[in-house]
PDB file of C-alpha atoms in Angstrom:
ATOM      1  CA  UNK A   1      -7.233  12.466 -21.004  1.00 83.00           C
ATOM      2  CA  UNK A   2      -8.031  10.421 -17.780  1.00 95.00           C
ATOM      3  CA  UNK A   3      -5.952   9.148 -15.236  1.00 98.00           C
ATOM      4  CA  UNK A   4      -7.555   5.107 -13.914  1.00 98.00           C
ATOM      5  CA  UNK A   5      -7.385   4.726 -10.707  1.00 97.00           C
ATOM      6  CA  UNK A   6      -7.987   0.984  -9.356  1.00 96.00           C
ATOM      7  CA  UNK A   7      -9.266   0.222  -6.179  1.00 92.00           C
ATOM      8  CA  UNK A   8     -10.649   2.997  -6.332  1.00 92.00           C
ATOM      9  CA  UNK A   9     -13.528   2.102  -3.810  1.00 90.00           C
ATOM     10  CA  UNK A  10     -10.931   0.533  -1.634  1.00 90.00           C
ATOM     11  CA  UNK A  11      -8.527   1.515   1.245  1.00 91.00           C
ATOM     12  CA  UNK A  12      -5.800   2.633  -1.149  1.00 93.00           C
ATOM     13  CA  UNK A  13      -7.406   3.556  -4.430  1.00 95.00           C
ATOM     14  CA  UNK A  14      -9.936   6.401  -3.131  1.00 95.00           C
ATOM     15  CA  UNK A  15      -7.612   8.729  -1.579  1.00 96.00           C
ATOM     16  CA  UNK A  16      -5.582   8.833  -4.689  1.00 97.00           C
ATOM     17  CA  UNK A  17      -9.086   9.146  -6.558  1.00 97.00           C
ATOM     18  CA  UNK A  18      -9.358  12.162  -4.220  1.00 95.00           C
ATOM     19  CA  UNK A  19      -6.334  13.577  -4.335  1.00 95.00           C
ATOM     20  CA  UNK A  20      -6.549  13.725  -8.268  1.00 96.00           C
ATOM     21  CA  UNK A  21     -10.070  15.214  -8.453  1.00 95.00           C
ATOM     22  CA  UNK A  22      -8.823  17.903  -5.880  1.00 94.00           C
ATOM     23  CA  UNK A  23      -6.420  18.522  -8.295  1.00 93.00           C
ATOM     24  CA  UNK A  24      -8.996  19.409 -11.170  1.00 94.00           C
ATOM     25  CA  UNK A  25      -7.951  16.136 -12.760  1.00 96.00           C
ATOM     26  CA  UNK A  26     -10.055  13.694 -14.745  1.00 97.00           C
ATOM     27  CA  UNK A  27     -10.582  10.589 -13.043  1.00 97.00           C
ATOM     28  CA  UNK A  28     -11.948   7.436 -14.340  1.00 97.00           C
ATOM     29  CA  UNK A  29     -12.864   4.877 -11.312  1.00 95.00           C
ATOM     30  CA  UNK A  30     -11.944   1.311 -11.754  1.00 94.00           C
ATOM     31  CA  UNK A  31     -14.517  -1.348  -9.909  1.00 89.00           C
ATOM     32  CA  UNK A  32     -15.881  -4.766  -9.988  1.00 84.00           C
ATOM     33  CA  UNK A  33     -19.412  -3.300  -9.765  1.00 81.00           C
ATOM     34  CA  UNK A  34     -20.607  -0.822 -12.492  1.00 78.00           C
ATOM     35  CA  UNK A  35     -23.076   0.784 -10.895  1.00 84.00           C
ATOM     36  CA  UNK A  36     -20.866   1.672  -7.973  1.00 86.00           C
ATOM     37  CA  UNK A  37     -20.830   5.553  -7.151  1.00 88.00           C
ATOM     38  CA  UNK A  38     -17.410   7.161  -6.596  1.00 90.00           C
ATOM     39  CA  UNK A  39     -17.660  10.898  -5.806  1.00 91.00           C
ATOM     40  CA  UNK A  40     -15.248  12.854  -8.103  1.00 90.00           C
ATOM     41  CA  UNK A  41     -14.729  10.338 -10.600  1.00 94.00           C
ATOM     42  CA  UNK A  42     -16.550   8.171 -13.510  1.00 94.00           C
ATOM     43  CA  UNK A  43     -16.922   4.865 -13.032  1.00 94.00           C
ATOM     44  CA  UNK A  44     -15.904   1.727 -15.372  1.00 94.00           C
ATOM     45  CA  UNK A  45     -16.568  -1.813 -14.375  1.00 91.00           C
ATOM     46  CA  UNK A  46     -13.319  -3.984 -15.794  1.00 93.00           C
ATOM     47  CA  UNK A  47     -11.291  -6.663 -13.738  1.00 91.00           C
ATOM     48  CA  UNK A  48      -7.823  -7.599 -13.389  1.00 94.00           C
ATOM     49  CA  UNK A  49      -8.967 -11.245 -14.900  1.00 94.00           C
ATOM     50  CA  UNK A  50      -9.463  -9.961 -18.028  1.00 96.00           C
ATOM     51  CA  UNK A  51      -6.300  -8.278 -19.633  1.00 97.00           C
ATOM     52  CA  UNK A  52      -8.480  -6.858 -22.842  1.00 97.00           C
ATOM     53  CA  UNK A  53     -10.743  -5.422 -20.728  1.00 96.00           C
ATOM     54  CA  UNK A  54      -7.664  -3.633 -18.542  1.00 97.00           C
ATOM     55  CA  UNK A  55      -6.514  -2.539 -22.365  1.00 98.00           C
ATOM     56  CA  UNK A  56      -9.181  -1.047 -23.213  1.00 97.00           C
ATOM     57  CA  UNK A  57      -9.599   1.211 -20.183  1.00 97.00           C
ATOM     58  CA  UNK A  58      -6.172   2.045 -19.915  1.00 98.00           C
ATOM     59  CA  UNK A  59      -6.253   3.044 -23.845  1.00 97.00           C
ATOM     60  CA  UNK A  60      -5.422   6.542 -23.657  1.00 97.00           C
ATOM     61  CA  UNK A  61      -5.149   7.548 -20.050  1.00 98.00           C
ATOM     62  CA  UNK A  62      -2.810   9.944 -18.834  1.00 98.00           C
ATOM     63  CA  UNK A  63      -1.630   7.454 -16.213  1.00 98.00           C
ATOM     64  CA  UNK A  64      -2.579   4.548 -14.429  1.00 98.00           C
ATOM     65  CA  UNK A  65      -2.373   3.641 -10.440  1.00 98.00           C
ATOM     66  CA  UNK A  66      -2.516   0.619 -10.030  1.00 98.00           C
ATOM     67  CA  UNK A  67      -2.017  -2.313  -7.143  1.00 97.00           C
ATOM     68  CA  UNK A  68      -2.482  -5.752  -6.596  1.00 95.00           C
ATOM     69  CA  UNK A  69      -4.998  -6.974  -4.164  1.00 91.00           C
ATOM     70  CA  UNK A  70      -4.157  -9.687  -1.256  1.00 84.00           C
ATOM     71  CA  UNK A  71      -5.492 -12.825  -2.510  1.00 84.00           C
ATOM     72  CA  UNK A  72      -3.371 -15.813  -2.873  1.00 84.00           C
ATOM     73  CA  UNK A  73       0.102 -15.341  -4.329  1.00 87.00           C
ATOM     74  CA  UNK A  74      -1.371 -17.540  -7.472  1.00 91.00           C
ATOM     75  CA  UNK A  75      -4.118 -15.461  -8.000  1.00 93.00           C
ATOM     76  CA  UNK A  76      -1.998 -12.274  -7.799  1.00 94.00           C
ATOM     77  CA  UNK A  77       0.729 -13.791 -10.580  1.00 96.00           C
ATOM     78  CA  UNK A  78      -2.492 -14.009 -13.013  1.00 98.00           C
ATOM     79  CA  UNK A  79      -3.328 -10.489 -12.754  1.00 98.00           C
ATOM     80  CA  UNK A  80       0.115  -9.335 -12.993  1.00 98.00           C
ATOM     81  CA  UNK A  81       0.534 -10.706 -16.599  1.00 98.00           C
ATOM     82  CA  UNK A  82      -2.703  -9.380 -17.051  1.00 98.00           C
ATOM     83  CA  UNK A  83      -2.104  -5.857 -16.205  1.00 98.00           C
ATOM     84  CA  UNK A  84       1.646  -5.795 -18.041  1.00 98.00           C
ATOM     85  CA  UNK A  85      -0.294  -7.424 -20.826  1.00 98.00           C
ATOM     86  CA  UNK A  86      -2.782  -4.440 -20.893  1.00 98.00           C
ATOM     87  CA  UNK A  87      -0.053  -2.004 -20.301  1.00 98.00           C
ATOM     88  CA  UNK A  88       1.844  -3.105 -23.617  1.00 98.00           C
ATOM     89  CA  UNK A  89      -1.198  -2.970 -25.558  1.00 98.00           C
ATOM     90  CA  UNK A  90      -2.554   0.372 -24.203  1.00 98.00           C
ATOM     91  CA  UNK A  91       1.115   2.156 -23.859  1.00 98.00           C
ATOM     92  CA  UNK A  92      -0.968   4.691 -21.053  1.00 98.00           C
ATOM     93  CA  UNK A  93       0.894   7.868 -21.165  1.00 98.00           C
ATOM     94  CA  UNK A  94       2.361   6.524 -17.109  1.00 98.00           C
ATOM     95  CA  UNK A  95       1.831   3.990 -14.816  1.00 98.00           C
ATOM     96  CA  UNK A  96       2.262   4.378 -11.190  1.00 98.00           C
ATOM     97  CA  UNK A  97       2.810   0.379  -9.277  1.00 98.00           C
ATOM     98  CA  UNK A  98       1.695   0.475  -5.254  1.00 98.00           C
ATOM     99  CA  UNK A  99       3.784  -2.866  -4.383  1.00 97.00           C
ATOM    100  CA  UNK A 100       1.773  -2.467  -0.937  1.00 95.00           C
ATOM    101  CA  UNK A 101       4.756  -3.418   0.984  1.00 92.00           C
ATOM    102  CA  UNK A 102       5.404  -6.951  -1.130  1.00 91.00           C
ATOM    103  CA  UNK A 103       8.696  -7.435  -1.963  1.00 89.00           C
ATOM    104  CA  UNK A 104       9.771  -6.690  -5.620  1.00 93.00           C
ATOM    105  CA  UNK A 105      13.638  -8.240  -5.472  1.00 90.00           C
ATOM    106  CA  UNK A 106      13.592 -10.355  -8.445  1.00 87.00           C
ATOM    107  CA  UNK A 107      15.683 -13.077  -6.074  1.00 85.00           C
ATOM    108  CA  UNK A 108      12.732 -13.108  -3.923  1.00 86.00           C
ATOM    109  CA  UNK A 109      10.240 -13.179  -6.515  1.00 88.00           C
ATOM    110  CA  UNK A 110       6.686 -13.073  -6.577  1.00 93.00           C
ATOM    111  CA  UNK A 111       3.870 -11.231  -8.203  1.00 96.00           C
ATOM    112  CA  UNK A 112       4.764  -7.758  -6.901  1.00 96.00           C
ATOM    113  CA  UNK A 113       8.124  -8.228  -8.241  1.00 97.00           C
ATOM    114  CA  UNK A 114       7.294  -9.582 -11.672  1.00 98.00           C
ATOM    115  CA  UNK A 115       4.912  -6.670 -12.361  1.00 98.00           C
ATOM    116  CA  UNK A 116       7.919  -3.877 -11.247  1.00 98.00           C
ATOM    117  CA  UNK A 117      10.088  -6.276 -13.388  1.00 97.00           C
ATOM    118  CA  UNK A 118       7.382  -6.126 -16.517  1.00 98.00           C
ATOM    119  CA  UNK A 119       6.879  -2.235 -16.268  1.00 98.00           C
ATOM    120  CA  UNK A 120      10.480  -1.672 -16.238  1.00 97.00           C
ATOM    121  CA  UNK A 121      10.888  -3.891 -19.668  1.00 97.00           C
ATOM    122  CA  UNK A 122       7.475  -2.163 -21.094  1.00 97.00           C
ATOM    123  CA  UNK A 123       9.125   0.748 -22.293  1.00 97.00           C
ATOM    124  CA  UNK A 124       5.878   3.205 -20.792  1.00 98.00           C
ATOM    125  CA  UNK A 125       6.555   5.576 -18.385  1.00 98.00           C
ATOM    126  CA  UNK A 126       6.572   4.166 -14.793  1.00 98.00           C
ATOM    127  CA  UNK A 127       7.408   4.480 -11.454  1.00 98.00           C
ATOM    128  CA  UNK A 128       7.376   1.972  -8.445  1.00 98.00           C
ATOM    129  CA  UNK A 129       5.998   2.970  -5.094  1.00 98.00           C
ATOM    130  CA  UNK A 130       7.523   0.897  -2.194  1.00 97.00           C
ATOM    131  CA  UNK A 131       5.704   1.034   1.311  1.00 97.00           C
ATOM    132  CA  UNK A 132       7.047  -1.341   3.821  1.00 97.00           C
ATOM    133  CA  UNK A 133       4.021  -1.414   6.632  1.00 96.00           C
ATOM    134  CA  UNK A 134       1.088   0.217   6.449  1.00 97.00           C
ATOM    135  CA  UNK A 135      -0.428   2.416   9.376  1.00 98.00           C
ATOM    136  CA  UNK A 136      -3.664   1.705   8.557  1.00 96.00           C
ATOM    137  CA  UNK A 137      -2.945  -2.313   9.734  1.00 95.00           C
ATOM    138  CA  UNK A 138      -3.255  -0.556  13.005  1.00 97.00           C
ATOM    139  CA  UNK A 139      -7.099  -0.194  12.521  1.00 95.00           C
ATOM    140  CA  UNK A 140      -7.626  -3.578  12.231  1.00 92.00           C
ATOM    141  CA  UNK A 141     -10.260  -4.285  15.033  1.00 93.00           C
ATOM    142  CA  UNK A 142      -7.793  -7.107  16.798  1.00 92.00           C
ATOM    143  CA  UNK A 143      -5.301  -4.430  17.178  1.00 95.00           C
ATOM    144  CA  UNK A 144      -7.387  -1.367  18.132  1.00 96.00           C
ATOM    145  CA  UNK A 145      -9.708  -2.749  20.058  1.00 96.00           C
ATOM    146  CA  UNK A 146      -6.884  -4.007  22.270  1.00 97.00           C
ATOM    147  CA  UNK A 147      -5.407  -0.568  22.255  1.00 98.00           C
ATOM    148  CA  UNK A 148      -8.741   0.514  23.512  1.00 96.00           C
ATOM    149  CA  UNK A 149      -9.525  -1.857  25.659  1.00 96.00           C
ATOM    150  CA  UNK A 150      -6.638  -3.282  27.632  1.00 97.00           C
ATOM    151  CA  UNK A 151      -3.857  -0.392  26.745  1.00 98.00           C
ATOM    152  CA  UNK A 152      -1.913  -2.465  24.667  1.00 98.00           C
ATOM    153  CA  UNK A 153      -0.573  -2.229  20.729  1.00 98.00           C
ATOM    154  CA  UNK A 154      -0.116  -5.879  19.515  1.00 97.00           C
ATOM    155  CA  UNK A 155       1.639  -6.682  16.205  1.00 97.00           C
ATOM    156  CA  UNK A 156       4.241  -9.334  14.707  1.00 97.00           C
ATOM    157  CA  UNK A 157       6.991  -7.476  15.210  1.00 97.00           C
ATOM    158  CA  UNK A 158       9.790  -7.209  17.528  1.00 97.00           C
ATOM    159  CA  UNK A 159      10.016  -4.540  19.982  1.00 97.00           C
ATOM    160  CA  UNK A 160      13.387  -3.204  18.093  1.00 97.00           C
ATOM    161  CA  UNK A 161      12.233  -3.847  14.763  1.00 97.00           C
ATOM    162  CA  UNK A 162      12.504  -0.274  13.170  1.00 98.00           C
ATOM    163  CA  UNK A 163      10.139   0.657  10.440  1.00 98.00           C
ATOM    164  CA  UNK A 164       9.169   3.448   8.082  1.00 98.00           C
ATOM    165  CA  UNK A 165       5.406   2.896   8.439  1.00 98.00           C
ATOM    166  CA  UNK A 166       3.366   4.950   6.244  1.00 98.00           C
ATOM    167  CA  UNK A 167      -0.379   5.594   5.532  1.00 97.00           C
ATOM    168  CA  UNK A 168      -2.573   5.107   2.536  1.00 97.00           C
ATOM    169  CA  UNK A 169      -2.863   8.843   2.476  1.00 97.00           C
ATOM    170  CA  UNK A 170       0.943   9.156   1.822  1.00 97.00           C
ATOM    171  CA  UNK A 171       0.764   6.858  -0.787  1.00 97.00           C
ATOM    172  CA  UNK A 172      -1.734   9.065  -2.578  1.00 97.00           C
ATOM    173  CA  UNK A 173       0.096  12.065  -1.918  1.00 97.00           C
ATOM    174  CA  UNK A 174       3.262  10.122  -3.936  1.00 98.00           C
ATOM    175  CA  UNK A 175       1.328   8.969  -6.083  1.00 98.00           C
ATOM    176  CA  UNK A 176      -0.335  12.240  -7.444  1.00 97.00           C
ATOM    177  CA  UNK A 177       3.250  13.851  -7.761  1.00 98.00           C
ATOM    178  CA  UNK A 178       4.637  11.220  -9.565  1.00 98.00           C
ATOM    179  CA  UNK A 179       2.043  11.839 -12.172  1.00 98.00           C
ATOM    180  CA  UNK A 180       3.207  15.555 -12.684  1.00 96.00           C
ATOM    181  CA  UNK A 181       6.987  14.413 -12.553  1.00 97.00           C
ATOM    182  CA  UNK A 182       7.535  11.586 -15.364  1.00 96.00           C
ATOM    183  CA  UNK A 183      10.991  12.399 -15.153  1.00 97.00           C
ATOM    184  CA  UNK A 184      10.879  10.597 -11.763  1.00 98.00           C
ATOM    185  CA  UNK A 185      11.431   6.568 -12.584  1.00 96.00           C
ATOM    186  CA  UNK A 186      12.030   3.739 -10.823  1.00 95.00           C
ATOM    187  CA  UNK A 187      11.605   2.795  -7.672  1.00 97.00           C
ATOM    188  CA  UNK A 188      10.355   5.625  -4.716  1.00 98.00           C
ATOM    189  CA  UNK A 189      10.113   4.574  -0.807  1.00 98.00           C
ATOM    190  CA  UNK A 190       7.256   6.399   0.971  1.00 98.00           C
ATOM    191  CA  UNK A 191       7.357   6.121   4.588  1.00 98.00           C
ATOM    192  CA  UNK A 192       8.679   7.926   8.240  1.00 98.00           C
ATOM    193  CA  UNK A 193      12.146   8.344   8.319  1.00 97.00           C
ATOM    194  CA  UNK A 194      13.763   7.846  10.554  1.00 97.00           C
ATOM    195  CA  UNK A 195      11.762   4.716  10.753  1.00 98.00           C
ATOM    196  CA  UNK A 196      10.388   3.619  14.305  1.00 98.00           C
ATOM    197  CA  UNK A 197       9.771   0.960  16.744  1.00 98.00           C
ATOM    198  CA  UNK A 198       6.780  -0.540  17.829  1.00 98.00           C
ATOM    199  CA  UNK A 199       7.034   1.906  21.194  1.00 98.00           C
ATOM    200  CA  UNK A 200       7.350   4.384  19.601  1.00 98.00           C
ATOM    201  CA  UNK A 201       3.634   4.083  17.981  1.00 98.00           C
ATOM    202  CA  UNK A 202       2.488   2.863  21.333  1.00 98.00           C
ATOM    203  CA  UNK A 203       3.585   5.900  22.830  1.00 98.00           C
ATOM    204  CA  UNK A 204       2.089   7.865  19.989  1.00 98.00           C
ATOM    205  CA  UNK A 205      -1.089   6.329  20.377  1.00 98.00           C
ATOM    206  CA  UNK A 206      -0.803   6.986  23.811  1.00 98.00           C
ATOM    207  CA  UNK A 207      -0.859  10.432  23.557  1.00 98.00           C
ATOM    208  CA  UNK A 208      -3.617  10.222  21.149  1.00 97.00           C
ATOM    209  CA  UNK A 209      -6.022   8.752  23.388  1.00 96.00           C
ATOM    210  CA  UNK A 210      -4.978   9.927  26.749  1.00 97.00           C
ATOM    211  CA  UNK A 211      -3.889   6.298  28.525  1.00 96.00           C
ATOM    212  CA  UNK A 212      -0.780   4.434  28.676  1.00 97.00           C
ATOM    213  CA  UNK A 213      -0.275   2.198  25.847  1.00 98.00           C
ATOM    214  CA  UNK A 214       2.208  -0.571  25.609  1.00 98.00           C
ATOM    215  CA  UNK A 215       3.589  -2.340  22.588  1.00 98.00           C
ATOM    216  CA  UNK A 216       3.344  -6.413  22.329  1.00 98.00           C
ATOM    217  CA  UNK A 217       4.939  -8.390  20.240  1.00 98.00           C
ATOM    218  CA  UNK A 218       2.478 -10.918  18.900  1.00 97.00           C
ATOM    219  CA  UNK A 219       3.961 -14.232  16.650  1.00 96.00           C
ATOM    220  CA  UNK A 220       3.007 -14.292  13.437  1.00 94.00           C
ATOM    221  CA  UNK A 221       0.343 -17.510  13.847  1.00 95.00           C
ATOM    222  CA  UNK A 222      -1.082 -15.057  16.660  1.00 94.00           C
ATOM    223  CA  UNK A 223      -1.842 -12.605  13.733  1.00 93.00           C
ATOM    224  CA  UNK A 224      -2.835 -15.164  11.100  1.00 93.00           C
ATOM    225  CA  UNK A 225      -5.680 -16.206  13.503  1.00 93.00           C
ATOM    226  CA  UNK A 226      -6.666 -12.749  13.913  1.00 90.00           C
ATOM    227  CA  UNK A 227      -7.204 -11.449  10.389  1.00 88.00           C
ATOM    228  CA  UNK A 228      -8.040 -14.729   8.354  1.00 89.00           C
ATOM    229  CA  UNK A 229     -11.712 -13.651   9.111  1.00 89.00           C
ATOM    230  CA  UNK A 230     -11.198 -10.639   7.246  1.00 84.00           C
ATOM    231  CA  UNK A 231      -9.369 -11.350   4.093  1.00 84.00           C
ATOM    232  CA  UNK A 232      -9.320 -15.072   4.111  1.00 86.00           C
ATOM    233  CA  UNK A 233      -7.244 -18.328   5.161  1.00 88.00           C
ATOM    234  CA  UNK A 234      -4.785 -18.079   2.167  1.00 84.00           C
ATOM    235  CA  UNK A 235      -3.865 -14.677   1.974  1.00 83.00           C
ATOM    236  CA  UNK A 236      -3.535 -14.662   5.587  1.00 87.00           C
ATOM    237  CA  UNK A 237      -1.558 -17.621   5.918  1.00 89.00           C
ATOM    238  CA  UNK A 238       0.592 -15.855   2.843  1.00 85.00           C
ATOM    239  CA  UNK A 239       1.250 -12.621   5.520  1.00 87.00           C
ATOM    240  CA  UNK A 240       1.766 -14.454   8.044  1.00 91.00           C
ATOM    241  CA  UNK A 241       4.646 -16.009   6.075  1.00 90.00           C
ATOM    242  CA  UNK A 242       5.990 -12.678   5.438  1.00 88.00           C
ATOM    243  CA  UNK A 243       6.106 -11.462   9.009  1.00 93.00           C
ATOM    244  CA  UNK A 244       7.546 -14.747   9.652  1.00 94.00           C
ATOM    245  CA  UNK A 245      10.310 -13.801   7.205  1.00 90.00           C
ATOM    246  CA  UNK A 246      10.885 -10.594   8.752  1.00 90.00           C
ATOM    247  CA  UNK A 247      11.555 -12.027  12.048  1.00 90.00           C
ATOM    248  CA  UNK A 248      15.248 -12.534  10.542  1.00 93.00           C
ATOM    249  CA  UNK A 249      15.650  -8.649   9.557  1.00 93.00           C
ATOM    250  CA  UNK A 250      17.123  -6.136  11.217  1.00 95.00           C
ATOM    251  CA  UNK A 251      14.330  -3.740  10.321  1.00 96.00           C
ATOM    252  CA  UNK A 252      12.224  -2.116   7.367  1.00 96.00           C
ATOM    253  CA  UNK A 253      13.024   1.182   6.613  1.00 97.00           C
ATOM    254  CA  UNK A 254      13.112   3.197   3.189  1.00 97.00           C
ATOM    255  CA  UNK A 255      16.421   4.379   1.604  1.00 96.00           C
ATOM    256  CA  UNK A 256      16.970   8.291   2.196  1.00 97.00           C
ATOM    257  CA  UNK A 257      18.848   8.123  -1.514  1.00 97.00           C
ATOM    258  CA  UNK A 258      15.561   7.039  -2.556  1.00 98.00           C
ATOM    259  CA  UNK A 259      12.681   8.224  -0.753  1.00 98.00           C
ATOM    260  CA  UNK A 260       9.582  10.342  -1.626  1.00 98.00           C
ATOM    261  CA  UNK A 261      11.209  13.326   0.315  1.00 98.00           C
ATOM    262  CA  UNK A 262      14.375  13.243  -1.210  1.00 98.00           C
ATOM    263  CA  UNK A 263      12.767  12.362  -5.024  1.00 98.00           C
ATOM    264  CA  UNK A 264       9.272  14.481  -4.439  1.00 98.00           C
ATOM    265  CA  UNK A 265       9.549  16.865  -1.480  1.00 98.00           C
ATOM    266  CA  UNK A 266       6.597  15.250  -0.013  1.00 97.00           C
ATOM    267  CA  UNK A 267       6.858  14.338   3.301  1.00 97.00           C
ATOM    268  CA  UNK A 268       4.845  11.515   4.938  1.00 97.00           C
ATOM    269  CA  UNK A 269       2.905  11.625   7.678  1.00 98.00           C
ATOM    270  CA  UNK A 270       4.122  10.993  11.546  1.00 98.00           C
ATOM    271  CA  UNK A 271       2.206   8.623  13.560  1.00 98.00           C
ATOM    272  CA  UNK A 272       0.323  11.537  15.716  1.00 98.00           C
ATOM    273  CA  UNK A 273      -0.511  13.200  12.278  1.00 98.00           C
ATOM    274  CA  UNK A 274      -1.691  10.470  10.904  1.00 98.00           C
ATOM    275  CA  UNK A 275      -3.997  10.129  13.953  1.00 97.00           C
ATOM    276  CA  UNK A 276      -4.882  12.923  13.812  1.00 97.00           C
ATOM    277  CA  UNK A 277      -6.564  12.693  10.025  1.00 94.00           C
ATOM    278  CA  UNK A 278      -7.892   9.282  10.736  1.00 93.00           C
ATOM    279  CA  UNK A 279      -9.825  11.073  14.389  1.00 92.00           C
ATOM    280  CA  UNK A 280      -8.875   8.720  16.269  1.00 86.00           C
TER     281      UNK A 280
END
């Protein structure tokens, strides 16, 4: 048996694809394109518009990773249904969910949350992984290049806003041990904890690169205008919503009683080590 990994060309698909064929795992590669070429995995070319053709890849697998891409919040409800109604055909042996940091509180609602709400009433094997930032927004070239260039981390956050950042990587590494321990259900929060400020990654940056490096709040129509040429005017105007929203929290950090290093003994990376991998 296989496990499917989607996105598995993408920013958070391929290091779980990696991390599995490392493992000596099969790996079937989920893309758009089917004569894409994924090292350490076959490829199949099926879509999240198309529940039968989700059902018939899943049919069989060992497990499933799968996560929804940002597009507009519309777009994403489709392929939830989609994938739940692939998952209750299929019945895959497990199914790993990547919210990517969306929120899944049925009160808030939204696609991320009906598809942890559809797996948990699917009776197959699940678990919910639950980022809250991603390091790898860091990269972006508004942000970097400003790190680079002027010595200065912007991001729409406040200076006190703790969070438990975490990288793509560490979302592989959970991901990968929740496929060896089914008895591990629910919901999982991968990220640095204690979580940390936005200082604290200029300062690790800092350090990375040899020059001072500030932190600067940016508002969240600062950070619309930046990435909308990258992903689009709708799903950016959708994050920018959601950092607007966060502006009224005290913070984002995972729940110790409920974190990958409590559940898994896997331990995400810090900032510097996460530098480190990316060689930066």
């Amino acid at each position: 048996m296989t496990y499917v990994i989607h996105g598995a060309t993408g920013a958070q698909g391929a290091p779980v694809v990696s991390a599995l064929a490392a493992a000596g795992k099969s790996v079937t590669a989920v893309t758009r394109n089917e004569h894409a070429v994924v090292d350490g995995a076959s490829v199949v070319a099926a879509a999240y518009s198309s529940a039968a053709d989700l059902a018939d890849v899943y049919r069989g697998a060992e497990g499933v990773f799968v996560h929804l891409p940002v597009t507009s919040e519309e777009i994403r409800q489709i392929f939830a249904h989609n994938i739940l109604t692939a998952v209750r055909a299929a019945r895959p042996a497990r199914v790993v969910f990547s919210t990517s940091g969306f929120p899944i509180d049925p009160d808030i609602g939204g696609a991320a949350a009906t598809l942890a709400a559809g797996l948990a009433d699917s009776g197959v094997s699940h678990a919910v992984i639950a980022p809250e930032l991603y390091l790898e927004n860091l990269l972006m070239p508004y942000v970097l290049n400003s790190v680079r260039e002027r010595g200065v981390l912007p991001y729409p956050i406040r200076a006190d806003f703790p969070v438990s950042w975490a990288s793509h990587l560490d979302i592989a590494d959970a991901a990968v041990a929740l496929f060896d321990r089914p008895d591990v259900t629910g919901v999982v929060g991968v990220g640095q904890y204690p979580a940390i400020t936005g200082p604290d990654l200029a300062e690790a940056f800092g350090t990375r690169l040899g020059q001072n490096v500030v932190f600067e709040p940016i508002t969240p129509e600062e950070f619309r205008t930046s990435v909308a040429p990258l992903i689009g005017e709708g799903a950016a105007a959708d994050i920018a919503g959601a950092y607007q929203a966060m502006s009224t929290m005290p913070g984002r950090s995972i729940a110790p009683e409920t974190s990958a290093q409590k559940l898994l003994d896997v331990t995400p990376r810090t900032t510097s080590q996460w530098l480190a991998d990316m060689d930066l």
